[in-house]
Amino acid sequence: MNRIKTLAAAAAAMLLLAGCASPALRGSGDLGVVIERANGSVQVVDNSHLTPLSRVQGLGDLSHASLVYSRDARYVYVFGRDGGISKVDILAGKLVARVLQAGNSIGGAISSDGRIVAAQNYSPGGVKLFDAETLAPLADIPALDDNGQPSKVVGLADLPGNRFAFSLFEAGEIWLLDAANPRAPVVTKYRNVGRQPYDGLASGDGRYYIAGLYGEDGLALLDNWHPDAGVRRILPGYGQGQDKQPVYKMPHLRGWSLAGDYAFLPAIGHNTVLVADSRSWQEAARVPVYGQPVFVMAEPSGRRVWVNFAFPHNDTVQVIDVPTMQVIKTLKPGRAILHMEFTARGDAVWLSSRDDDKLVVIDTQSFATVAELPAANPSGIFFSWRAGRMGM
Amino acid sequence: MKPPPASPSRLTLKCLLLLACSALFLYEAAHADPLLTVPQPARAAELRHLLRQDCGACHGLTLQGGLGSPLTARALADKPADSLVATLLDGRPGSAMPPWRPFISEDEARWLIRQLQQGEAP
């Protein structure tokens, strides 16, 4: 009798322990993180079951936040406007480390070996490198031009071989950072790349780095297979003969702009998506759209390109059919659509509607809304497939 | 507020008086008595939203600055309100600051700038 009691107690204890110790095992391949910009929080979501999993708070000012994934896709590094880097365990739903590394930051990147986190800062302008494990500082690269004038850093992207590229807004320069030795990185500077680069992207293979220019019509292209050839201008003078309209929101560039044979790029100050042939870098088409593009994102298949727009046209999303280079769908999914993110293979796209406090999940084949999820002032949506992609 | 056309001296005097009064009224409205130019609550909420979200896109949700300069009370303390209003309405050539005149009136711009300078922005 006693023995049975003891056994029962042991069994109960084991059950209790199992229950407490950890939740059921799960993968992170279908998870995502959504920035909730008003609250300084992020939501972890499951894009297979279209459900929120957890909310992590205390991440500071997330008014212009972005994040990158650790290569095991378990952690995200969230870069906040206040200069904070927050390391969040998305499986546990916990903030595990946080450093305040600058006064004003805009984003970051992670090295090809996954060991270095780089933050791009507005103030003081520059790039700082951190140990991805501990967030301990490794190096500080101030963005000072030849006259010692500071610049805001934009368009930081990772490249193969633990290198990074970024652009200097005021100075009009592109810098290549070789962080093979992360405590003593080596900088290569490209000067006079064009006026006021506002963002930059690296292609998914890490070969090309492209900076968009605010201060002139055109983009600056660096071919990393031929870094000695320097930076050249592409699509120069795309706005010629048309009045440039005021820009109420800067576009964003990332590797999603390149798909198949083309690069799809926002025309600053114009209601136009520019299409360049990604071998010759000559203009291939211009697609008139509803407003000034902010994100121009190719579906993972490259077959269609989704575009959202700057204020006051940010209630609309359009879809471009690539073979015909025509807009084939106009959607009004919610107020203030700030961001879009495809699932890894593009069966669905998630949109954030800031002013309707919701996420909208749309089937990319039928354009039907599959689900809406509540979120507080959502902006960026970042799915875990980014963990294994360059330039993301 | 165009100046009155040329007219006999009495009329000019009257006009000037009227002009002075209305200028005083406008000045009062803009600077002294906040009640006179405070937008209706619904519009004020819209303007606060615009300031926080759309100005915030460049200047930061907390107005600490970003691609755009900081808009905190401290940062704007020694800048003349008129030039700030002009920048808000007509933008700043050479910078990324666009004109907001299509979306807000002059009174609303004055109200927003006062909110910012007094540190009462949301």
Coordinates of C-alpha atoms in Angstrom, one line a residue:
Chain A
M1 CA 0.0 0.0 0.0
N2 CA 2.8 2.3 1.0
R3 CA 4.7 1.4 -2.1
I4 CA 1.7 2.3 -4.3
K5 CA 1.4 5.6 -2.5
T6 CA 5.0 6.4 -3.0
L7 CA 4.8 5.5 -6.7
A8 CA 1.7 7.6 -7.2
A9 CA 3.5 10.5 -5.5
A10 CA 6.5 10.1 -7.6
A11 CA 4.4 9.9 -10.8
A12 CA 2.5 13.1 -9.8
A13 CA 5.8 14.9 -9.0
M14 CA 7.1 13.9 -12.4
L15 CA 4.0 15.1 -14.2
L16 CA 4.2 18.4 -12.3
L17 CA 7.8 18.8 -13.2
A18 CA 7.2 18.1 -16.8
G19 CA 4.4 20.6 -16.8
C20 CA 6.5 23.3 -15.2
A21 CA 9.8 22.7 -16.8
S22 CA 9.1 23.6 -20.4
P23 CA 6.4 23.9 -22.9
A24 CA 6.1 21.4 -25.6
L25 CA 9.0 21.4 -28.0
R26 CA 8.4 23.4 -31.2
G27 CA 10.3 24.7 -34.1
S28 CA 10.8 28.4 -34.9
G29 CA 10.6 28.2 -38.7
D30 CA 7.0 29.5 -38.9
L31 CA 7.4 32.2 -36.3
G32 CA 7.4 35.9 -36.7
V33 CA 7.9 39.0 -34.7
V34 CA 5.7 42.1 -35.0
I35 CA 6.8 45.5 -33.8
E36 CA 4.1 47.3 -31.7
R37 CA 5.4 50.8 -32.0
A38 CA 3.3 52.6 -29.5
N39 CA 3.9 50.3 -26.6
G40 CA 7.6 49.4 -27.0
S41 CA 6.6 45.8 -27.3
V42 CA 6.8 43.0 -29.8
Q43 CA 4.4 40.2 -30.5
V44 CA 5.6 36.7 -31.4
V45 CA 3.2 35.2 -34.0
D46 CA 2.8 31.7 -35.5
N47 CA 2.2 32.0 -39.3
S48 CA 1.0 28.4 -39.7
H49 CA -1.8 28.7 -37.2
L50 CA -2.3 32.5 -37.5
T51 CA -2.1 33.0 -33.8
P52 CA -0.2 35.2 -31.4
L53 CA 2.1 33.3 -29.1
S54 CA 3.5 35.9 -26.7
R55 CA 4.1 39.6 -26.2
V56 CA 7.4 40.9 -24.9
Q57 CA 7.6 44.4 -23.4
G58 CA 10.1 46.9 -22.2
L59 CA 12.0 47.3 -25.5
G60 CA 12.1 51.1 -25.3
D61 CA 11.1 53.5 -28.1
L62 CA 10.2 51.4 -31.1
S63 CA 8.9 54.2 -33.3
H64 CA 11.2 53.2 -36.1
A65 CA 12.3 49.7 -35.2
S66 CA 13.7 46.8 -37.1
L67 CA 15.2 43.6 -36.2
V68 CA 17.4 40.7 -37.4
Y69 CA 17.4 37.1 -36.4
S70 CA 20.1 35.0 -34.9
R71 CA 21.1 32.2 -37.2
D72 CA 19.4 29.6 -35.1
A73 CA 16.2 31.6 -35.5
R74 CA 15.6 31.5 -31.8
Y75 CA 16.5 35.1 -31.0
V76 CA 15.8 38.4 -32.5
Y77 CA 17.9 41.6 -32.0
V78 CA 15.5 44.6 -32.0
F79 CA 17.0 48.0 -32.9
G80 CA 15.0 50.8 -31.4
R81 CA 14.9 54.5 -32.1
D82 CA 16.3 55.2 -28.7
G83 CA 19.5 53.5 -29.5
G84 CA 18.6 50.3 -27.7
I85 CA 19.4 46.8 -28.9
S86 CA 17.1 44.2 -27.3
K87 CA 17.8 40.5 -27.6
V88 CA 14.5 38.5 -27.4
D89 CA 14.1 34.8 -27.1
I90 CA 11.1 34.2 -29.3
L91 CA 10.5 30.6 -28.1
A92 CA 10.4 31.6 -24.5
G93 CA 8.8 35.0 -25.2
K94 CA 11.4 36.8 -23.0
L95 CA 13.8 39.7 -23.2
V96 CA 17.2 38.2 -22.4
A97 CA 19.5 41.1 -22.9
R98 CA 19.4 44.8 -23.7
V99 CA 21.9 47.6 -24.2
L100 CA 21.5 51.3 -24.9
Q101 CA 24.3 51.9 -27.4
A102 CA 23.5 55.2 -29.1
G103 CA 21.2 58.2 -28.8
N104 CA 19.3 57.5 -31.9
S105 CA 19.3 54.4 -33.9
I106 CA 17.6 53.1 -37.0
G107 CA 18.4 49.5 -37.6
G108 CA 21.0 46.9 -37.8
A109 CA 22.4 43.7 -39.4
I110 CA 24.0 40.5 -38.4
S111 CA 27.2 39.1 -39.8
S112 CA 27.4 36.1 -42.1
D113 CA 28.9 33.9 -39.3
G114 CA 26.1 35.1 -37.0
R115 CA 28.5 36.2 -34.3
I116 CA 28.5 40.0 -34.8
V117 CA 25.5 42.3 -34.5
A118 CA 26.0 45.7 -36.1
A119 CA 23.9 48.7 -35.3
Q120 CA 23.5 51.7 -37.6
N121 CA 23.0 55.0 -35.8
Y122 CA 21.8 58.5 -36.6
S123 CA 23.2 60.1 -33.5
P124 CA 26.1 59.9 -32.9
G125 CA 26.2 58.8 -36.6
G126 CA 28.1 55.6 -37.1
V127 CA 28.1 51.9 -36.8
K128 CA 28.8 49.8 -33.7
L129 CA 29.6 46.2 -33.5
F130 CA 28.5 43.9 -30.7
D131 CA 29.0 40.3 -29.7
A132 CA 25.8 38.5 -30.8
E133 CA 26.0 36.2 -27.7
T134 CA 26.4 38.8 -25.0
L135 CA 25.9 42.2 -26.7
A136 CA 29.3 43.2 -25.4
P137 CA 30.7 46.0 -27.5
L138 CA 33.4 45.1 -30.1
A139 CA 34.0 48.2 -32.2
D140 CA 32.8 51.7 -32.9
I141 CA 33.0 53.2 -36.4
P142 CA 32.0 56.9 -36.4
A143 CA 30.6 58.1 -39.7
L144 CA 32.8 61.2 -40.1
D145 CA 33.6 62.5 -43.6
D146 CA 37.0 63.9 -44.6
N147 CA 36.2 67.2 -43.0
G148 CA 35.3 65.6 -39.7
Q149 CA 31.6 66.2 -40.3
P150 CA 29.2 63.6 -38.9
S151 CA 26.6 61.8 -41.0
K152 CA 23.6 59.7 -40.3
V153 CA 24.1 56.1 -41.2
V154 CA 21.5 54.5 -43.4
G155 CA 21.1 51.3 -45.4
L156 CA 23.3 48.9 -43.3
A157 CA 23.4 45.5 -44.9
D158 CA 25.4 42.3 -44.3
L159 CA 27.6 40.9 -47.0
P160 CA 29.4 37.6 -47.3
G161 CA 32.6 37.1 -45.4
N162 CA 31.6 39.1 -42.3
R163 CA 31.4 42.3 -44.2
F164 CA 28.9 45.0 -44.1
A165 CA 28.0 47.9 -46.3
F166 CA 26.2 51.2 -45.3
S167 CA 25.7 54.7 -46.6
L168 CA 26.2 58.2 -45.1
F169 CA 23.2 60.4 -45.6
E170 CA 24.9 63.8 -45.4
A171 CA 28.3 62.9 -46.8
G172 CA 26.9 60.9 -49.8
E173 CA 29.3 58.0 -49.3
I174 CA 29.1 54.2 -49.2
W175 CA 31.4 52.4 -46.8
L176 CA 32.4 48.8 -46.8
L177 CA 33.2 47.3 -43.4
D178 CA 35.3 44.2 -43.2
A179 CA 34.8 42.7 -39.8
A180 CA 36.9 39.6 -40.2
N181 CA 38.5 40.9 -37.0
P182 CA 35.5 42.4 -35.3
R183 CA 37.6 44.4 -32.8
A184 CA 39.5 46.1 -35.5
P185 CA 37.3 46.3 -38.6
V186 CA 38.7 47.7 -41.8
V187 CA 36.8 50.4 -43.7
T188 CA 36.8 51.0 -47.5
K189 CA 35.2 54.3 -48.5
Y190 CA 33.4 55.2 -51.7
R191 CA 33.0 58.9 -52.0
N192 CA 30.6 61.0 -54.1
V193 CA 28.2 58.2 -54.7
G194 CA 25.3 60.6 -55.0
R195 CA 23.4 63.1 -53.0
Q196 CA 21.7 62.0 -49.7
P197 CA 21.5 58.3 -49.8
Y198 CA 18.4 57.4 -47.8
D199 CA 18.5 53.6 -47.5
G200 CA 20.4 50.7 -49.0
L201 CA 20.0 47.0 -49.9
A202 CA 22.2 44.0 -50.5
S203 CA 21.0 41.4 -53.0
G204 CA 20.2 38.0 -51.7
D205 CA 23.5 36.6 -53.0
G206 CA 25.4 39.5 -51.4
R207 CA 26.9 40.5 -54.7
Y208 CA 25.3 43.9 -55.1
Y209 CA 24.8 46.8 -52.7
I210 CA 22.4 49.5 -53.9
A211 CA 21.8 52.8 -52.2
G212 CA 18.7 54.8 -53.0
L213 CA 19.3 58.6 -53.4
Y214 CA 17.0 61.2 -52.0
G215 CA 18.9 64.3 -53.2
E216 CA 18.9 63.3 -56.8
D217 CA 17.1 60.9 -59.2
G218 CA 19.1 57.7 -59.4
L219 CA 20.6 55.0 -57.3
A220 CA 24.2 54.0 -56.5
L221 CA 25.4 50.5 -57.2
L222 CA 28.4 48.7 -55.8
D223 CA 29.3 45.3 -57.3
N224 CA 31.1 43.4 -54.5
W225 CA 32.6 41.0 -56.9
H226 CA 34.5 43.9 -58.3
P227 CA 34.8 46.3 -55.4
D228 CA 37.8 48.0 -57.1
A229 CA 35.6 49.1 -60.0
G230 CA 33.9 51.5 -57.6
V231 CA 30.3 52.7 -57.3
R232 CA 28.3 53.6 -60.3
R233 CA 25.1 55.4 -60.8
I234 CA 22.1 53.5 -62.1
L235 CA 18.7 54.8 -63.4
P236 CA 20.0 58.4 -63.4
G237 CA 17.6 61.1 -64.1
Y238 CA 14.5 58.9 -63.8
G239 CA 12.3 61.8 -62.9
Q240 CA 13.3 64.0 -65.8
G241 CA 10.4 66.0 -67.3
Q242 CA 8.2 65.3 -64.3
D243 CA 7.8 67.4 -61.1
K244 CA 9.0 65.7 -58.0
Q245 CA 6.3 65.7 -55.4
P246 CA 6.9 66.2 -51.7
V247 CA 8.0 63.0 -50.0
Y248 CA 6.0 62.3 -46.8
K249 CA 7.7 59.0 -46.0
M250 CA 11.1 57.7 -47.1
P251 CA 10.9 54.4 -49.0
H252 CA 12.7 51.4 -47.6
L253 CA 15.0 49.1 -49.5
R254 CA 16.0 45.5 -48.8
G255 CA 16.9 42.4 -50.7
W256 CA 13.3 41.7 -51.6
S257 CA 13.6 44.3 -54.4
L258 CA 15.5 41.9 -56.5
A259 CA 13.7 39.0 -58.1
G260 CA 14.3 37.0 -61.2
D261 CA 15.8 39.2 -63.9
Y262 CA 14.7 42.5 -62.3
A263 CA 15.2 45.0 -59.6
F264 CA 12.0 46.8 -58.5
L265 CA 12.7 50.1 -56.9
P266 CA 10.7 53.1 -55.6
A267 CA 11.0 56.3 -57.5
I268 CA 11.5 59.0 -54.9
G269 CA 8.8 61.7 -55.2
H270 CA 7.0 59.9 -58.0
N271 CA 4.0 57.6 -58.1
T272 CA 6.2 55.1 -59.9
V273 CA 7.9 51.8 -59.5
L274 CA 11.1 51.6 -61.5
V275 CA 12.2 48.3 -62.9
A276 CA 15.8 47.7 -63.8
D277 CA 17.3 44.7 -65.6
S278 CA 19.5 43.2 -62.9
R279 CA 22.3 42.3 -65.4
S280 CA 22.7 45.4 -67.4
W281 CA 21.1 47.7 -64.7
Q282 CA 19.4 49.6 -67.5
E283 CA 15.8 50.7 -67.1
A284 CA 13.4 47.9 -68.2
A285 CA 10.0 49.4 -67.3
R286 CA 8.2 52.0 -65.3
V287 CA 5.0 51.0 -63.6
P288 CA 2.6 53.8 -62.6
V289 CA 1.1 53.2 -59.2
Y290 CA -1.4 54.7 -56.8
G291 CA 1.0 56.8 -54.7
Q292 CA 4.7 57.1 -53.7
P293 CA 6.0 53.6 -53.0
V294 CA 7.5 52.9 -49.6
F295 CA 8.0 49.1 -49.7
V296 CA 8.3 47.4 -53.1
M297 CA 8.5 43.7 -52.4
A298 CA 8.7 40.8 -54.7
E299 CA 6.9 37.6 -53.7
P300 CA 9.4 34.9 -53.0
S301 CA 8.5 33.4 -56.4
G302 CA 9.3 36.7 -58.1
R303 CA 6.1 36.5 -60.1
R304 CA 4.4 39.5 -58.5
V305 CA 5.5 42.6 -56.6
W306 CA 3.5 44.2 -53.8
V307 CA 3.7 47.9 -53.1
N308 CA 2.5 50.0 -50.2
F309 CA 2.5 53.8 -50.2
A310 CA 3.5 56.9 -48.3
F311 CA 1.0 59.2 -46.5
P312 CA -1.6 60.2 -47.6
H313 CA -2.0 57.0 -49.8
N314 CA -1.1 54.6 -47.1
D315 CA -4.5 52.9 -46.9
T316 CA -3.8 51.1 -50.2
V317 CA -1.7 48.2 -51.4
Q318 CA -1.2 47.3 -55.1
V319 CA 0.1 44.2 -56.8
I320 CA 2.2 44.3 -59.9
D321 CA 2.2 41.3 -62.3
V322 CA 5.8 40.9 -63.4
P323 CA 5.4 39.4 -66.9
T324 CA 3.1 42.2 -68.0
M325 CA 4.5 44.9 -65.7
Q326 CA 0.9 46.0 -64.9
V327 CA -0.9 46.6 -61.7
I328 CA -3.4 43.8 -61.4
K329 CA -4.9 44.3 -58.0
T330 CA -5.6 47.2 -55.7
L331 CA -6.4 46.4 -52.1
K332 CA -7.7 48.5 -49.2
P333 CA -6.8 46.3 -46.3
G334 CA -6.8 48.9 -43.5
R335 CA -5.7 52.3 -42.4
A336 CA -2.0 53.2 -42.5
I337 CA -0.5 50.0 -43.9
L338 CA 3.1 50.3 -42.8
H339 CA 4.7 47.0 -43.7
M340 CA 4.3 43.7 -45.5
E341 CA 5.9 40.4 -45.0
F342 CA 5.6 37.2 -47.0
T343 CA 5.7 33.8 -45.5
A344 CA 8.8 31.9 -46.5
R345 CA 7.3 30.5 -49.7
G346 CA 4.9 33.3 -50.3
D347 CA 1.6 31.6 -49.8
A348 CA 0.4 34.5 -47.7
V349 CA 1.4 38.0 -47.0
W350 CA 1.0 39.7 -43.6
L351 CA 0.2 43.4 -43.5
S352 CA 0.4 45.8 -40.5
S353 CA -2.4 48.3 -40.2
R354 CA -1.1 50.9 -37.7
D355 CA -4.3 52.9 -37.4
D356 CA -6.7 50.0 -37.2
D357 CA -4.5 48.2 -34.7
K358 CA -4.5 44.9 -36.6
L359 CA -2.5 42.5 -38.7
V360 CA -4.1 41.4 -42.0
V361 CA -3.2 38.1 -43.5
I362 CA -3.9 37.8 -47.2
D363 CA -3.8 34.7 -49.4
T364 CA -1.5 35.7 -52.3
Q365 CA -3.2 33.5 -54.8
S366 CA -6.8 34.6 -54.2
F367 CA -6.1 38.0 -52.6
A368 CA -8.7 37.0 -50.0
T369 CA -8.2 38.1 -46.4
V370 CA -7.6 34.9 -44.4
A371 CA -7.4 36.4 -40.9
E372 CA -7.1 39.6 -38.9
L373 CA -5.2 39.6 -35.7
P374 CA -5.2 42.4 -33.1
A375 CA -1.9 44.3 -32.6
A376 CA -1.2 47.6 -30.9
N377 CA -0.1 50.2 -33.6
P378 CA 1.9 47.5 -35.5
S379 CA 4.7 48.5 -37.9
G380 CA 7.4 46.0 -39.0
I381 CA 6.6 42.3 -39.4
F382 CA 9.6 40.0 -39.5
F383 CA 9.4 36.3 -40.2
S384 CA 12.0 33.8 -39.1
W385 CA 13.0 32.8 -42.7
R386 CA 15.1 35.9 -42.5
A387 CA 17.5 34.0 -40.2
G388 CA 19.1 32.2 -43.1
R389 CA 19.0 35.0 -45.7
M390 CA 21.7 37.5 -46.6
G391 CA 20.8 41.1 -46.7
M392 CA 17.9 40.6 -44.2
Chain B
M1 CA -5.0 89.9 -45.3
K2 CA -4.2 92.0 -48.3
P3 CA -3.6 95.7 -47.6
P4 CA -6.7 97.9 -48.5
P5 CA -6.7 99.7 -51.8
A6 CA -5.8 103.4 -51.9
S7 CA -8.6 105.5 -50.5
P8 CA -9.4 108.9 -48.9
S9 CA -7.5 109.5 -45.7
R10 CA -10.4 108.9 -43.3
L11 CA -11.1 105.6 -44.9
T12 CA -7.4 104.8 -44.8
L13 CA -7.4 105.6 -41.1
K14 CA -10.4 103.4 -40.5
C15 CA -8.9 100.6 -42.5
L16 CA -5.6 100.9 -40.7
L17 CA -7.5 100.7 -37.4
L18 CA -9.4 97.7 -38.5
L19 CA -6.2 96.2 -39.8
A20 CA -4.4 96.8 -36.5
C21 CA -7.3 95.4 -34.6
S22 CA -7.5 92.3 -36.7
A23 CA -3.8 91.9 -36.5
L24 CA -4.0 92.2 -32.8
F25 CA -6.8 89.8 -32.8
L26 CA -4.8 87.3 -34.8
Y27 CA -1.8 87.8 -32.7
E28 CA -3.9 87.3 -29.6
A29 CA -5.5 84.3 -31.1
A30 CA -2.2 82.8 -32.0
H31 CA -0.1 83.7 -29.0
A32 CA -2.0 84.9 -26.0
D33 CA -5.3 83.1 -25.7
P34 CA -5.0 79.4 -26.6
L35 CA -8.8 79.0 -26.6
L36 CA -9.2 81.0 -29.8
T37 CA -7.2 78.8 -32.1
V38 CA -7.5 75.4 -30.5
P39 CA -9.0 73.1 -33.1
Q40 CA -12.2 71.3 -32.4
P41 CA -11.5 68.2 -30.3
A42 CA -11.9 65.7 -33.2
R43 CA -9.6 67.7 -35.4
A44 CA -7.1 68.2 -32.5
A45 CA -7.0 64.5 -32.1
E46 CA -6.3 64.1 -35.8
L47 CA -3.6 66.6 -35.7
R48 CA -2.0 65.0 -32.7
H49 CA -2.1 61.7 -34.5
L50 CA -0.6 63.3 -37.6
L51 CA 2.2 64.8 -35.5
R52 CA 2.9 61.6 -33.6
Q53 CA 2.7 59.2 -36.5
D54 CA 3.5 61.0 -39.7
C55 CA 5.9 63.6 -38.4
G56 CA 7.2 60.9 -36.1
A57 CA 8.1 58.8 -39.2
C58 CA 11.2 61.1 -39.5
H59 CA 11.3 63.0 -36.2
G60 CA 10.6 60.0 -34.0
L61 CA 7.4 59.1 -32.1
T62 CA 8.9 60.7 -29.1
L63 CA 10.1 63.6 -31.2
Q64 CA 13.7 63.0 -30.3
G65 CA 14.7 63.2 -33.9
G66 CA 15.7 60.8 -36.6
L67 CA 16.3 61.6 -40.2
G68 CA 14.6 64.8 -39.2
S69 CA 15.8 67.0 -36.4
P70 CA 14.5 66.7 -32.8
L71 CA 11.2 68.5 -32.2
T72 CA 11.4 68.6 -28.4
A73 CA 10.5 71.8 -26.5
R74 CA 14.2 72.2 -25.7
A75 CA 15.3 71.7 -29.3
L76 CA 12.8 74.4 -30.5
A77 CA 13.2 76.8 -27.6
D78 CA 15.2 79.5 -29.3
K79 CA 13.7 79.2 -32.8
P80 CA 11.1 81.8 -33.8
A81 CA 7.6 80.4 -34.0
D82 CA 7.0 82.1 -37.3
S83 CA 9.8 80.4 -39.1
L84 CA 8.8 77.0 -37.6
V85 CA 5.3 77.6 -38.9
A86 CA 6.7 78.4 -42.3
T87 CA 8.9 75.3 -42.4
L88 CA 5.9 73.2 -41.3
L89 CA 3.6 74.6 -44.0
D90 CA 6.1 75.0 -46.9
G91 CA 8.9 72.5 -46.1
R92 CA 12.6 73.2 -46.2
P93 CA 14.3 73.1 -49.6
G94 CA 17.5 71.1 -49.6
S95 CA 16.3 68.9 -46.7
A96 CA 13.9 66.0 -46.6
M97 CA 11.2 68.2 -44.9
P98 CA 8.1 68.3 -47.1
P99 CA 5.4 71.0 -47.1
W100 CA 2.3 70.1 -45.0
R101 CA 0.1 72.9 -46.3
P102 CA -2.1 70.5 -48.3
F103 CA -3.1 68.8 -45.1
I104 CA -3.2 71.5 -42.4
S105 CA -4.3 75.2 -42.2
E106 CA -2.1 78.0 -41.0
D107 CA -4.0 78.2 -37.7
E108 CA -3.5 74.5 -37.2
A109 CA 0.2 74.9 -37.9
R110 CA 0.5 77.7 -35.3
W111 CA -1.3 75.5 -32.8
L112 CA 1.0 72.5 -33.5
I113 CA 4.1 74.6 -33.2
R114 CA 2.9 76.1 -30.0
Q115 CA 2.2 72.6 -28.7
L116 CA 5.7 71.6 -29.6
Q117 CA 7.4 74.6 -28.2
Q118 CA 5.5 74.3 -24.9
G119 CA 6.3 70.7 -24.7
E120 CA 2.6 69.7 -24.8
A121 CA 2.8 67.6 -27.8
P122 CA 1.6 64.1 -27.4

